[in-house]
Coordinates of C-alpha atoms in Angstrom, one line a residue:
M1 CA -10.7 33.9 -8.7
T2 CA -7.4 33.1 -6.8
A3 CA -6.5 29.7 -5.4
S4 CA -7.1 31.0 -1.9
T5 CA -10.7 31.9 -2.6
V6 CA -11.7 28.7 -4.4
R7 CA -14.0 26.5 -2.3
P8 CA -13.5 22.8 -2.9
V9 CA -16.6 21.1 -4.4
I10 CA -18.6 18.3 -2.8
L11 CA -20.7 16.8 -5.5
T12 CA -23.7 14.5 -4.9
V13 CA -25.7 12.6 -7.5
D14 CA -29.0 10.7 -6.8
D15 CA -31.9 10.1 -9.2
D16 CA -34.4 10.3 -6.3
P17 CA -35.2 14.1 -6.1
G18 CA -36.1 13.8 -2.4
V19 CA -32.9 12.0 -1.4
S20 CA -30.9 14.4 -3.6
R21 CA -32.3 17.5 -2.0
S22 CA -32.0 15.9 1.5
I23 CA -28.3 15.1 1.3
A24 CA -27.5 18.4 -0.4
R25 CA -29.3 20.3 2.4
D26 CA -27.4 18.4 5.1
L27 CA -24.1 19.0 3.3
R28 CA -24.7 22.7 2.9
R29 CA -25.7 23.0 6.6
Q30 CA -22.4 21.6 7.7
Y31 CA -19.9 22.4 4.9
G32 CA -21.5 25.2 2.9
E33 CA -19.2 28.0 4.2
Q34 CA -15.9 26.4 3.2
N35 CA -17.1 24.1 0.4
R36 CA -19.4 24.5 -2.6
I37 CA -22.1 21.8 -2.8
V38 CA -23.1 20.7 -6.3
R39 CA -26.3 18.6 -6.6
A40 CA -27.2 16.4 -9.6
E41 CA -30.2 14.1 -10.2
A42 CA -28.6 12.1 -13.1
P43 CA -25.1 10.7 -13.7
D44 CA -24.9 12.3 -17.1
Q45 CA -25.8 15.7 -15.6
A46 CA -23.2 15.1 -12.8
L47 CA -20.4 14.3 -15.3
E48 CA -21.2 17.4 -17.3
A49 CA -20.9 19.4 -14.1
L50 CA -17.6 17.8 -13.4
R51 CA -16.3 18.7 -16.9
E52 CA -17.2 22.3 -16.4
L53 CA -15.5 22.4 -13.0
K54 CA -12.4 20.9 -14.7
L55 CA -12.4 23.6 -17.3
R56 CA -12.8 26.3 -14.6
G57 CA -10.0 24.8 -12.6
E58 CA -12.2 24.3 -9.5
P59 CA -11.1 21.4 -7.2
V60 CA -13.4 18.6 -6.3
A61 CA -12.9 17.1 -2.9
V62 CA -15.7 14.5 -2.4
L63 CA -18.0 12.6 -4.8
L64 CA -21.2 10.9 -3.5
A65 CA -23.1 8.7 -5.9
D66 CA -26.2 6.6 -5.5
Y67 CA -25.6 2.9 -6.1
R68 CA -28.8 2.4 -8.2
M69 CA -29.4 4.9 -11.0
P70 CA -31.0 4.4 -14.4
G71 CA -28.6 4.2 -17.4
M72 CA -25.4 4.2 -15.2
S73 CA -24.7 2.7 -11.8
G74 CA -23.0 4.7 -9.1
I75 CA -19.9 2.5 -9.6
E76 CA -19.8 3.3 -13.3
F77 CA -20.3 7.0 -12.6
L78 CA -17.5 7.1 -10.1
E79 CA -15.1 5.3 -12.5
Q80 CA -15.7 7.9 -15.1
A81 CA -15.6 10.8 -12.6
M82 CA -12.2 9.6 -11.4
D83 CA -10.8 10.2 -14.8
L84 CA -11.6 13.9 -14.4
F85 CA -10.7 14.2 -10.7
P86 CA -8.5 11.3 -9.6
R87 CA -7.8 12.8 -6.2
A88 CA -11.5 13.2 -5.2
R89 CA -12.6 10.9 -2.4
R90 CA -15.5 8.6 -3.3
V91 CA -18.6 7.6 -1.4
L92 CA -21.3 5.2 -2.6
L93 CA -24.9 5.8 -1.3
T94 CA -26.8 2.5 -0.9
A95 CA -30.0 1.2 0.6
Y96 CA -29.8 -1.6 3.2
A97 CA -31.2 -4.1 0.8
D98 CA -28.3 -3.4 -1.6
T99 CA -25.5 -3.7 0.9
D100 CA -24.1 -7.0 -0.2
A101 CA -24.2 -6.0 -3.9
A102 CA -22.6 -2.7 -3.0
I103 CA -19.8 -4.3 -1.0
Q104 CA -19.1 -6.7 -3.9
A105 CA -18.9 -3.7 -6.3
I106 CA -16.7 -1.8 -3.9
N107 CA -14.2 -4.7 -4.1
V108 CA -13.9 -4.0 -7.8
V109 CA -13.1 -0.3 -7.6
D110 CA -11.2 1.6 -5.0
L111 CA -13.9 3.4 -3.1
D112 CA -13.3 5.2 0.2
H113 CA -16.7 4.6 1.9
Y114 CA -20.2 3.4 1.4
L115 CA -23.0 5.1 3.2
L116 CA -26.4 3.6 4.1
K117 CA -29.6 5.5 3.4
P118 CA -31.1 7.1 5.5
W119 CA -28.1 8.7 7.3
D120 CA -30.1 10.2 10.2
P121 CA -28.9 11.7 12.3
P122 CA -26.2 13.2 10.0
E123 CA -24.2 14.3 13.0
E124 CA -23.4 10.6 13.7
K125 CA -23.7 8.9 10.3
L126 CA -22.8 11.5 7.7
Y127 CA -20.6 14.3 9.0
P128 CA -17.9 12.1 10.6
V129 CA -17.5 10.3 7.2
I130 CA -17.2 13.5 5.2
D131 CA -14.9 15.1 7.8
N132 CA -12.4 12.2 7.5
L133 CA -12.6 12.3 3.7
L134 CA -12.0 16.1 3.5
D135 CA -9.1 15.7 5.9
A136 CA -7.6 13.0 3.7
W137 CA -8.1 15.1 0.6
R138 CA -6.5 18.2 2.1
A139 CA -3.5 16.1 3.4
S140 CA -2.6 15.1 -0.2
P141 CA -2.3 18.5 -2.0
E142 CA -2.6 18.4 -5.7
R143 CA 0.6 18.3 -7.6
P144 CA 1.1 18.0 -11.3
A145 CA 1.1 14.4 -12.6
D146 CA 4.4 15.1 -14.3
E147 CA 6.1 16.6 -11.3
V148 CA 8.5 13.7 -11.4
R149 CA 9.2 12.3 -14.8
V150 CA 10.7 8.8 -15.2
I151 CA 12.2 7.9 -18.6
G152 CA 13.1 4.3 -19.2
H153 CA 12.7 1.1 -21.1
R154 CA 9.6 -1.2 -20.7
W155 CA 11.7 -4.2 -19.9
S156 CA 14.4 -2.5 -17.7
A157 CA 14.6 -3.9 -14.2
A158 CA 16.1 -0.6 -12.9
S159 CA 13.3 1.4 -14.5
Y160 CA 10.7 -0.8 -12.8
T161 CA 12.5 -0.4 -9.4
A162 CA 12.5 3.4 -9.7
R163 CA 8.8 3.4 -10.6
D164 CA 7.9 0.9 -7.9
F165 CA 9.8 3.0 -5.3
L166 CA 8.0 6.2 -6.2
A167 CA 4.5 4.5 -6.3
R168 CA 4.9 2.8 -3.0
N169 CA 6.0 6.1 -1.4
A170 CA 3.0 7.9 -2.9
V171 CA 5.1 10.2 -5.0
P172 CA 3.3 11.3 -8.2
Y173 CA 5.2 10.6 -11.4
R174 CA 4.8 10.3 -15.1
W175 CA 6.3 7.4 -17.0
Y176 CA 7.8 7.7 -20.5
R177 CA 9.0 4.7 -22.4
V178 CA 11.9 5.3 -24.8
D179 CA 11.0 2.3 -26.9
D180 CA 7.7 3.7 -28.1
D181 CA 7.3 7.2 -26.7
D182 CA 8.7 10.1 -28.8
E183 CA 8.1 12.5 -25.8
G184 CA 10.5 10.4 -23.7
C185 CA 13.2 10.8 -26.3
R186 CA 12.6 14.5 -26.4
L187 CA 12.9 14.7 -22.6
L188 CA 16.2 12.9 -22.7
A189 CA 17.6 15.3 -25.3
A190 CA 16.4 18.3 -23.3
A191 CA 18.1 16.9 -20.2
G192 CA 21.3 16.5 -22.1
V193 CA 21.6 12.7 -21.7
D194 CA 21.8 10.1 -24.4
G195 CA 19.7 7.4 -22.7
S196 CA 22.5 4.8 -22.7
D197 CA 22.0 4.4 -18.9
L198 CA 18.4 4.2 -17.8
P199 CA 16.2 5.2 -16.0
V200 CA 16.6 8.9 -16.1
V201 CA 14.5 10.7 -13.5
I202 CA 13.8 14.4 -13.9
C203 CA 12.8 16.0 -10.5
P204 CA 10.5 18.9 -9.9
D205 CA 13.3 21.4 -9.6
G206 CA 14.9 20.2 -12.8
T207 CA 17.5 18.0 -11.3
V208 CA 18.4 15.1 -13.6
L209 CA 19.2 11.7 -12.0
V210 CA 20.7 9.0 -14.1
S211 CA 20.1 5.5 -12.9
P212 CA 19.6 6.8 -9.3
S213 CA 19.7 4.7 -6.1
E214 CA 16.6 4.6 -3.9
G215 CA 18.4 6.9 -1.5
E216 CA 19.1 9.5 -4.2
L217 CA 15.5 9.3 -5.4
A218 CA 14.2 9.8 -1.8
A219 CA 16.4 12.8 -1.2
N220 CA 15.4 14.5 -4.4
V221 CA 11.6 14.0 -4.4
G222 CA 10.9 15.3 -0.9
L223 CA 11.1 12.2 1.3
S224 CA 12.7 12.5 4.7
T225 CA 16.0 10.6 4.9
N226 CA 17.9 12.2 7.7
P227 CA 16.9 12.2 11.4
A228 CA 16.3 15.5 13.2
E229 CA 18.1 14.3 16.4
E230 CA 20.9 12.0 17.4
F231 CA 19.0 10.4 20.3
Y232 CA 15.4 9.2 20.7
D233 CA 13.3 7.4 23.2
L234 CA 12.3 4.9 20.7
V235 CA 13.6 3.7 17.3
V236 CA 11.2 1.6 15.2
I237 CA 13.0 -0.4 12.5
G238 CA 10.5 -1.3 9.7
G239 CA 7.5 0.5 8.3
G240 CA 4.9 -2.3 7.9
P241 CA 1.7 -2.5 10.0
A242 CA 3.6 -3.4 13.1
G243 CA 6.1 -0.6 12.7
L244 CA 3.5 2.0 11.8
G245 CA 1.4 0.8 14.8
A246 CA 4.4 1.2 17.1
A247 CA 5.1 4.7 15.7
V248 CA 1.5 5.8 16.2
Y249 CA 1.3 4.6 19.7
G250 CA 4.8 5.6 20.7
A251 CA 4.5 9.2 19.4
S252 CA 0.9 9.6 20.7
E253 CA 2.1 8.5 24.2
G254 CA 4.8 11.1 24.3
L255 CA 7.9 9.1 23.3
R256 CA 10.4 10.8 20.9
T257 CA 9.9 8.3 18.1
V258 CA 11.6 7.7 14.8
L259 CA 10.6 5.1 12.3
V260 CA 13.3 3.9 9.9
E261 CA 12.2 2.1 6.6
Q262 CA 14.5 0.8 4.0
L263 CA 12.1 1.0 1.0
A264 CA 8.5 2.2 1.7
T265 CA 6.1 2.2 4.5
G266 CA 3.4 -0.4 4.4
G267 CA 5.5 -3.5 3.9
Q268 CA 3.8 -6.5 2.2
A269 CA 0.4 -5.2 3.4
G270 CA 1.0 -1.9 1.7
Q271 CA 1.2 -3.8 -1.7
S272 CA -2.1 -5.5 -1.2
S273 CA -4.8 -4.5 -3.7
R274 CA -7.5 -5.0 -1.1
I275 CA -7.6 -6.1 2.6
E276 CA -11.1 -7.2 3.4
N277 CA -10.8 -8.9 6.8
Y278 CA -9.4 -5.9 8.7
L279 CA -11.6 -4.8 11.6
G280 CA -13.5 -1.6 10.9
F281 CA -13.4 -1.7 7.1
P282 CA -16.5 -3.8 6.1
D283 CA -16.1 -2.8 2.4
G284 CA -12.4 -3.5 2.5
V285 CA -9.4 -1.2 2.2
S286 CA -6.5 -1.2 -0.1
G287 CA -3.0 -1.6 1.4
A288 CA -2.0 1.8 0.0
Q289 CA -5.0 3.5 1.6
L290 CA -4.4 1.8 5.0
T291 CA -0.7 2.7 4.8
D292 CA -1.4 6.3 3.9
R293 CA -3.8 6.8 6.8
A294 CA -1.4 5.2 9.3
R295 CA 1.6 7.2 8.0
R296 CA -0.3 10.5 8.3
Q297 CA -1.5 9.5 11.7
A298 CA 2.0 8.8 12.9
V299 CA 3.3 12.1 11.6
R300 CA 0.4 14.0 13.1
F301 CA 1.4 12.6 16.5
G302 CA 5.0 13.8 16.0
A303 CA 6.8 10.6 14.9
E304 CA 9.6 11.1 12.4
L305 CA 9.6 8.8 9.3
L306 CA 12.9 8.1 7.5
T307 CA 12.8 6.5 4.1
A308 CA 15.5 4.7 2.1
R309 CA 17.7 4.1 5.1
E310 CA 19.1 0.6 5.6
V311 CA 20.0 -0.5 9.1
V312 CA 22.9 -2.8 9.1
A313 CA 23.8 -3.2 12.8
L314 CA 22.4 -3.0 16.3
E315 CA 24.6 -2.5 19.3
S316 CA 24.3 -2.0 23.1
L317 CA 26.0 1.0 24.7
G318 CA 25.2 0.7 28.4
S319 CA 21.5 1.5 28.8
A320 CA 21.3 2.9 25.2
R321 CA 20.8 1.0 22.0
R322 CA 22.6 2.2 18.8
V323 CA 21.6 1.4 15.2
R324 CA 24.1 1.9 12.4
F325 CA 23.1 2.7 8.8
S326 CA 24.7 1.4 5.6
D327 CA 26.3 4.8 5.0
G328 CA 28.1 4.6 8.3
S329 CA 25.9 7.1 10.2
E330 CA 24.4 6.1 13.5
L331 CA 21.3 6.7 15.7
S332 CA 20.8 5.9 19.3
A333 CA 17.7 5.5 21.6
H334 CA 16.6 4.1 24.9
A335 CA 14.7 1.3 23.2
V336 CA 14.3 -0.3 19.8
I337 CA 11.4 -2.2 18.2
L338 CA 12.2 -4.6 15.4
A339 CA 9.4 -4.6 12.9
T340 CA 11.3 -5.6 9.8
G341 CA 8.7 -8.1 8.6
V342 CA 9.5 -10.7 6.0
A343 CA 10.5 -10.8 2.3
Y344 CA 8.9 -12.9 -0.3
R345 CA 11.1 -15.8 -1.3
T346 CA 12.4 -16.0 -4.9
L347 CA 11.5 -18.8 -7.3
E348 CA 14.7 -20.7 -7.6
V349 CA 14.2 -22.3 -11.1
P350 CA 16.4 -22.0 -14.2
G351 CA 15.9 -18.9 -16.3
L352 CA 14.1 -16.7 -13.9
A353 CA 16.8 -14.9 -11.9
E354 CA 17.9 -12.8 -14.8
M355 CA 14.3 -11.9 -15.6
A356 CA 13.6 -10.1 -12.2
G357 CA 12.0 -6.8 -13.0
R358 CA 11.7 -7.8 -16.7
G359 CA 8.6 -9.8 -16.6
V360 CA 9.2 -11.6 -13.2
F361 CA 8.1 -9.7 -10.1
Y362 CA 8.1 -10.7 -6.4
G363 CA 5.4 -9.7 -4.0
G364 CA 4.1 -6.7 -5.9
G365 CA 4.3 -5.3 -9.4
S366 CA 1.0 -3.3 -9.2
T367 CA 2.6 -0.5 -11.2
E368 CA 2.7 -3.0 -14.1
A369 CA -1.0 -3.8 -14.1
P370 CA -2.0 -1.3 -16.9
S371 CA 0.7 -2.8 -19.1
C372 CA -0.9 -6.2 -18.8
S373 CA -4.0 -5.1 -20.5
G374 CA -5.3 -7.8 -23.0
Q375 CA -2.5 -10.3 -22.0
D376 CA -2.3 -13.4 -19.9
V377 CA -0.8 -13.0 -16.4
Y378 CA 0.6 -15.9 -14.3
I379 CA 0.6 -15.7 -10.5
V380 CA 2.4 -18.2 -8.3
G381 CA 1.1 -18.7 -4.7
G382 CA -1.9 -20.0 -2.8
A383 CA -2.2 -17.6 0.2
N384 CA -4.2 -14.4 0.5
S385 CA -1.5 -12.2 -1.1
A386 CA -1.6 -14.2 -4.3
G387 CA -5.4 -14.3 -4.3
Q388 CA -5.7 -10.6 -3.8
A389 CA -3.2 -10.1 -6.6
A390 CA -5.3 -12.4 -8.9
V391 CA -8.4 -10.4 -8.2
Y392 CA -6.6 -7.1 -8.9
F393 CA -4.9 -8.1 -12.1
S394 CA -8.2 -9.6 -13.4
R395 CA -9.4 -6.0 -14.0
H396 CA -6.6 -5.5 -16.5
A397 CA -5.4 -8.8 -17.9
R398 CA -7.1 -10.9 -20.5
K399 CA -6.8 -13.9 -18.2
V400 CA -5.1 -14.5 -14.9
H401 CA -3.6 -18.0 -14.2
L402 CA -3.2 -18.7 -10.5
L403 CA -0.6 -21.5 -10.1
V404 CA -1.0 -23.4 -6.8
R405 CA 1.5 -26.0 -5.8
G406 CA -1.0 -27.9 -3.6
P407 CA -4.3 -29.6 -4.4
G408 CA -6.4 -26.6 -3.5
L409 CA -6.7 -23.2 -1.9
E410 CA -8.8 -24.1 1.2
A411 CA -5.8 -24.8 3.4
T412 CA -3.9 -21.6 2.7
M413 CA -6.4 -18.9 1.6
S414 CA -9.3 -17.2 3.3
S415 CA -12.7 -18.5 2.3
Y416 CA -14.1 -15.0 1.3
L417 CA -11.2 -14.7 -1.2
I418 CA -11.7 -18.2 -2.6
E419 CA -15.4 -17.3 -3.3
Q420 CA -14.4 -14.1 -5.0
I421 CA -12.0 -15.9 -7.3
R422 CA -14.6 -18.5 -8.2
E423 CA -17.0 -15.7 -9.3
I424 CA -14.5 -14.0 -11.6
P425 CA -14.5 -15.7 -15.0
G426 CA -11.1 -14.2 -15.9
I427 CA -9.3 -16.2 -13.2
E428 CA -8.3 -19.8 -13.8
V429 CA -6.8 -21.8 -10.8
H430 CA -4.3 -24.4 -11.7
T431 CA -3.7 -26.8 -8.8
C432 CA -0.8 -29.1 -8.4
T433 CA 1.1 -26.8 -10.7
E434 CA 4.7 -25.5 -10.4
V435 CA 7.0 -23.3 -12.5
I436 CA 10.1 -25.3 -13.4
S437 CA 11.8 -22.9 -15.9
G438 CA 11.6 -19.7 -17.7
K439 CA 12.9 -18.4 -21.0
G440 CA 13.3 -15.1 -22.8
G441 CA 15.5 -12.5 -24.4
D442 CA 15.4 -9.0 -22.9
H443 CA 12.2 -10.1 -21.0
L444 CA 10.3 -13.1 -20.0
E445 CA 8.7 -14.9 -22.9
R446 CA 7.9 -18.5 -21.9
L447 CA 7.3 -20.6 -18.8
T448 CA 7.5 -24.4 -18.4
L449 CA 4.8 -25.6 -16.0
L450 CA 4.8 -29.0 -14.2
N451 CA 1.8 -30.9 -12.9
N452 CA 3.3 -32.4 -9.8
A453 CA 0.4 -34.9 -9.6
T454 CA 0.8 -36.4 -13.1
G455 CA 4.4 -35.5 -13.8
E456 CA 3.4 -33.9 -17.1
S457 CA 5.0 -30.6 -18.2
R458 CA 4.0 -28.0 -20.7
E459 CA 5.3 -24.8 -22.1
V460 CA 3.2 -21.6 -22.3
N461 CA 3.8 -18.2 -23.7
A462 CA 4.1 -15.7 -20.8
E463 CA 5.4 -12.2 -20.4
W464 CA 4.1 -11.6 -16.9
L465 CA 4.9 -13.7 -13.8
F466 CA 4.1 -12.4 -10.3
V467 CA 5.4 -14.6 -7.4
F468 CA 4.0 -14.7 -3.8
I469 CA 5.6 -17.7 -2.2
G470 CA 6.6 -18.0 1.5
A471 CA 8.4 -15.5 3.4
A472 CA 11.9 -15.1 5.0
P473 CA 12.6 -12.9 7.9
R474 CA 15.0 -9.9 7.5
T475 CA 17.2 -10.7 10.5
D476 CA 20.7 -11.6 9.1
W477 CA 22.0 -8.1 10.1
L478 CA 21.2 -8.6 13.8
P479 CA 23.9 -9.3 16.4
A480 CA 24.8 -13.0 16.8
D481 CA 23.7 -13.0 20.5
L482 CA 20.1 -11.9 19.7
S483 CA 18.3 -15.2 19.7
R484 CA 16.4 -16.5 16.7
D485 CA 14.8 -19.8 15.7
Q486 CA 16.2 -22.1 13.1
R487 CA 14.3 -20.1 10.3
G488 CA 15.7 -16.8 11.5
F489 CA 12.6 -15.4 13.2
V490 CA 13.2 -13.5 16.4
L491 CA 12.5 -15.2 19.7
T492 CA 10.8 -13.1 22.4
G493 CA 9.4 -13.4 25.9
P494 CA 8.3 -17.0 26.9
D495 CA 9.9 -18.5 23.8
L496 CA 13.3 -17.6 25.3
N497 CA 12.6 -20.1 28.1
G498 CA 13.6 -17.9 30.9
R499 CA 16.6 -15.6 31.2
P500 CA 18.8 -16.1 28.1
A501 CA 22.6 -16.2 28.4
G502 CA 24.1 -12.8 29.1
W503 CA 20.8 -11.4 30.3
S504 CA 21.7 -8.5 32.7
L505 CA 18.4 -7.6 34.3
D506 CA 16.9 -9.0 37.5
R507 CA 13.7 -10.1 35.7
E508 CA 12.7 -12.3 32.8
P509 CA 12.2 -10.8 29.4
Y510 CA 8.8 -9.1 28.8
H511 CA 6.4 -10.8 26.4
L512 CA 7.7 -9.1 23.2
E513 CA 11.2 -8.5 24.4
T514 CA 14.2 -10.2 22.7
S515 CA 17.3 -11.7 24.4
L516 CA 18.7 -8.1 24.3
P517 CA 17.1 -6.0 27.0
G518 CA 15.3 -2.9 25.6
V519 CA 15.0 -4.5 22.2
F520 CA 11.5 -5.7 21.2
A521 CA 10.1 -7.5 18.2
A522 CA 6.6 -7.0 16.7
G523 CA 4.8 -8.4 13.7
D524 CA 5.9 -11.0 11.2
V525 CA 9.5 -10.9 12.2
R526 CA 8.6 -12.4 15.6
A527 CA 8.7 -16.1 16.0
E528 CA 5.3 -17.8 16.2
S529 CA 3.5 -14.5 15.3
V530 CA 0.1 -14.6 13.6
K531 CA 0.7 -13.4 10.0
R532 CA -2.2 -11.0 9.9
V533 CA -2.4 -7.2 9.6
A534 CA -4.5 -6.8 12.7
S535 CA -2.2 -8.9 14.9
A536 CA 0.9 -7.0 13.6
V537 CA -0.7 -3.6 14.5
G538 CA -1.6 -5.1 17.9
D539 CA 2.0 -6.3 18.4
G540 CA 3.2 -2.7 17.6
A541 CA 0.9 -1.3 20.2
M542 CA 1.8 -3.9 22.8
A543 CA 5.5 -3.4 22.2
V544 CA 5.1 0.3 23.0
T545 CA 3.4 -0.5 26.3
L546 CA 6.3 -2.8 27.2
V547 CA 8.8 -0.1 26.2
H548 CA 7.1 2.2 28.7
R549 CA 7.5 -0.5 31.4
Y550 CA 11.2 -0.9 30.4
L551 CA 11.9 2.8 30.5
E552 CA 10.4 3.1 34.0
M553 CA 13.1 0.8 35.3
L554 CA 16.1 2.6 33.7

């Protein structure tokens, strides 16, 4: 059997024979020609079927599991099934009475969808779901897990940076630690390097990169880094929700659109373990999933996405706008949308600066979660990003300590997230608590914590600190005459109080337009914006509408 003749498997498991036959029948009717439908009436039977499929090399595209099954719940089954077929898309079948419990369970594992029984008519309630999941599965073709191999040291900041870059750009890789992995040492010897400079990255074609920059990584693992043209209708700077929204709407409405991202699409939202208050995802969606869907959508409409390109200047050339990259190259367009978002602030206390990437991580660090197994994790912050991280790390760590500067979470965190944290015994919230120093050798080893209400301090053993505090806009590279507020956020529309100095057009700036005509701001980088994923996407869409209006007047 060749790869071209193998039909991807859709597997369903339900202990109710009637339901099992019914969903298998509906699936065969719609998908039987191009997919093989496998039906099981017990989770053990389904797992055995999956093992046989694995041995035969048959791909599994979609898994559907009943929520309530004797001996093993649907969640438990899907967790085990994912060890066999990690790329398979996951659906939980649930009765209406179990919806709340199912949603709570979905927050614990990264499911793609939950489906209420009955699903009549399937044309409306079943097939659209399966269609989307099959499309997503096909869009991420299977590649060997060790296609990219990263060899480094556990406490190497550069090694962490390389792994984080690959993970956030959805590039599969395998991680080898030279400090306790003989295979990593063998790979170094085979590559002809001594390991004195880490990380070493071995690319799919055999290219060996020693301590590579993000640009070198991107160019060698298949990410697009160079524009196809020199001039576009629209350049979007920044690949967070606002930038991706602008790219989707710009390209879908016929604008020649290019999105430029310095690190990885998704921004801060892309690092979120689960976003639960985004419209249309009642069971929540991980930032990585949402980013992946938006990225594929933008590309499908024809937008170009450039990765690992840092924009360092923005200039006006008559009616055109030119952006200049850090390597000296340039790109021009009729209009520009600034969607550069914000960066997490660093914790300015003694002993932490030198530990960045070596036990201290800012605004992410999800790649480190498995390494935290059985250990205590400390998280600084009281907003949603910190709460989501606490829930995520609680699945791996022995205990998660959430350090909150204020007297509580109610003023800064969504109520649904506060309730989740209260229900997880592995999370302890420490209010009125600040980190005032850190200590360690080659990595973080201890923290000193201050109770700002009592003035008492204490030292704790800690190897893992994740920081989610505040945010600073990325606007220092913009021209001096582009107006910003005192914190650096970009002023637009009404906030400019009429026509700014040097304004050349016979009208006032549009709502999201900056003090430079044809340059718009969307998302968190905009002054007085609502710091939510949905509002950022809305900003991106609205900015494209205003770009159209601007272009009509050129």
